[in-house]
Amino acid sequence: MRETEANRSSRACGTAAESVEIPVGEGLKGWSKRVKRKIITPKSIPYLLYLPCFIVTVGILYPFFRSVYFSFTDYNLTYRTASFIGLENYVEMLISSDFWNSVRVTLTYAFSATTIELALGFAMALLLLKPIGGRTIYRAIILLPFMIPPVIEAIMMRLMLAPVIGVVNYLGSFVGMPRLGWFGEANTAMFSVVLIDVHNFTPFAAIILLAGLQSLPSRPFEAARVDGASSWFIFRKLTLPLLKPVIYVVILFRLIESLIMFDMIYAGTKGGPAKATMSLHVNAYYHAMRWTMMGEAFVQLVILWAVVFVCSFIIVRAWRRALGKRLI
Amino acid sequence: MMRKRLLICCLVIVGMFFFTLDSFAAEKWMQGPEVANVKWTVRQGETLTIGLNKHPFTESLRPLIPEFEALTGIRVAYIILPEQEYFEKLLIDLSSGAGVFDVYMTSPMFEWRYQYAGWIEDLWPYYNNPELSDKEWYNRDDFITTVMNANNWDGTIGGGMGTGRWNAIPVMVEYYVQAYREDLRKKWGLTVPKDYNEWLDVVTKANEAGGKDFFGIVERGIRSWSTVHSGYFTGFNSWGQKDLNEKLKAAIHTKRAKEFTKIWVKGLQEAGPPGWPTYTWYDAKQSFAAGRFYMYNDCDFFAASYEDPEKSVVAGKVGYALPPAGPDGRIVSNMWTWSLAMSSLSKHKEAAWLFLQWATARKTMIDSTIKHNNFNPTRRSIWNDSQVVEKVRPWGSRPGEYKDVVDVLYDKYGDIRWTPNPDVTTVGDLWCDALHESYARQKSVEKALDDSAKRINRVMKKWRMALGIKD
């Protein structure tokens, strides 16, 4: 009986071995050549080249449109419901004072952080442009805060700015500074989170602007100096207009990043106190990850996306215009 | 005569036999897991992942885990995160269906949500399985009734606690007391507050007497239900107030609720540290232990840290008292209990039950309390154990003060004061906004509570509709 089974299996192996001997390799090669010839035609090449980009776009757009869809539902993780409720979430949100507070906080945070970073970054870039000794070392040092992850930066600053045990209040007391609540008081919390954003991201603005300044053509500046133009005149009439495209790039990056800022605010204040730093993103996080109200959370994120889109659109248009003028 | 003697002898022998048997039975539940009639090795080779919050209980459990691994052959991996991050990570794990955690730390307020979402396993079937459990050895009745009941819920919105599903097993319990600096109280001639007006008076005076770097009061303050839960809710409820009324509408803005909240907020404004809303319970505990505050109305078990000279500069200087009474003389305390639960998504449910049974058995829990400071224990026999009594005896302004205070809280004043419903933490978060807004003087206490009540009512609307409750 065993022998018979062994024979059978050996025959089976033999059959399999025989089938392997068929010149599959060559067959496959021929088949793939035929397929290639049929698929890769002059007409199809543009579409095929576009395909990876299309896949990536779908990969991005699918979750986006899914989120937009969920914003029209009562999607709740706890009750696992996702019934379509039309504009109810949007209406509830638009009549809620909390929502408008979040819009105000988001815009205040983004515009103040971007403005300060741009101004300080510009000043730093101009300083770093001067031919001073150890310039390369300064440039490396100035980048250090940018290398700190935002969450770490926020936690570090929270410890330093702690009202009772923080080092800032302690050192401030020697110069008569009143004890401040920093992250813990509604009137100083926004200033505190903007401060950590500025500390973290000003180097980014400075480095981009420095690169922009270094790339400016030297001839117009030499001509202006020969004509006896003052430094202020040169700055106003030459440096700024020529640097405009770079400035717009800095504004674009920093504004988008600040509008969607989550980690620094959440790690610093958790949106408090008294909702003084409750940005749209943080508010959406509370709705989604603490209260499981995904529908309401997606409304806020969709609106945030719209704000970011409009701002980006305006800045990119201005950037194109500035670039066009510079080329002329 | 002979027969009579023989009969007496027989009776004595039989009596002794039953006595020995009885004492043997009584001692079985006090012994280690090796005497339990449980097949501990039935799930040998499996690996459990446990989600733990950064908490003294976690620190007390970790050193004991190798004993479980040796007993069962089950490997235990654990993830420890700070409280807020822990709950968020857990929510992601459960709601996404990932099921990373087989066992996790939780509490009744979260169990109510998880039960509705189907993320928490009912423990009764495992407990009733004779292959997996030894009821006599486990002795479920040893748990303090209110604490164990808090982990049972039948799903009734607004009630039903103590019946129905068994969601989790309590591993520590906390009540809220007045912890104050007894040395400074004597020095400054202050009293131990008996009601909240006196409380305000005392903390304000202590704040004035303490000077520039010392404050009269600290409370937890971050934007979270937990800020409401401890000292504030304890006082709020002693004034006869509830979070929700029987129609499931917010009741945080009644006249009395506003009166009490005014006192509480005034205390924080006038005697608290700047930046109160940044204080977590952990920050406040550390700062109190560092000698920066006169009073902290929070967890009783923080005494274990305050009284440890290695961690605290106030060891031996702290007094513990029951919470102040409400206007009608009513004393209550809210309650929080950390519990261990089994995830419904676990792929190792029997192994998870073996772990739960082992971790909450008397032997493990007494080791965690005596050797590793897990306070307060949830088993009555452990709380009354002579070694535990001896350990806590020095805590307080007089010997045995801490034990006396907690005894009354266990038996009389301590219980969960929240209205059971799955959205309870959302209610707490929104309520906390009112405290922050009035503390920041953005709104009056009245307006802030009214506004929060409206928001809470919006959240609870679905339940009123589902249950057919008319406004």
CSV table of C-alpha atoms in Angstrom, one decimal, chain B residues 37 44 58 112 114 175-176 180 188 203 233 271 290 301 321 326 349 357 383 387-388 400 434 441 450:
chain,number,residue,atom,x,y,z
B,37,ASN,CA,-8.7,25.6,41.3
B,44,GLN,CA,0.5,29.1,27.9
B,58,THR,CA,0.7,50.9,37.4
B,112,TRP,CA,-20.4,53.7,30.2
B,114,TYR,CA,-17.3,51.7,25.9
B,175,TYR,CA,-12.1,59.9,47.4
B,176,TYR,CA,-11.6,63.6,47.8
B,180,TYR,CA,-3.7,70.8,54.4
B,188,TRP,CA,-1.2,80.8,61.7
B,203,VAL,CA,-7.5,79.5,52.1
B,233,PHE,CA,-18.0,68.0,42.2
B,271,ALA,CA,-5.9,82.2,46.9
B,290,ALA,CA,7.1,70.7,47.3
B,301,PHE,CA,-4.3,58.5,48.3
B,321,ALA,CA,-10.0,66.0,56.9
B,326,GLY,CA,-22.8,71.8,52.3
B,349,LYS,CA,-9.9,36.7,26.0
B,357,GLN,CA,-8.3,37.3,38.0
B,383,TRP,CA,-7.7,47.9,53.8
B,387,GLN,CA,0.3,45.7,57.9
B,388,VAL,CA,-1.7,48.2,55.9
B,400,GLY,CA,-4.6,57.0,62.5
B,434,ALA,CA,-17.7,77.4,32.7
B,441,ARG,CA,-13.4,86.8,34.4
B,450,ASP,CA,-25.9,79.0,31.8
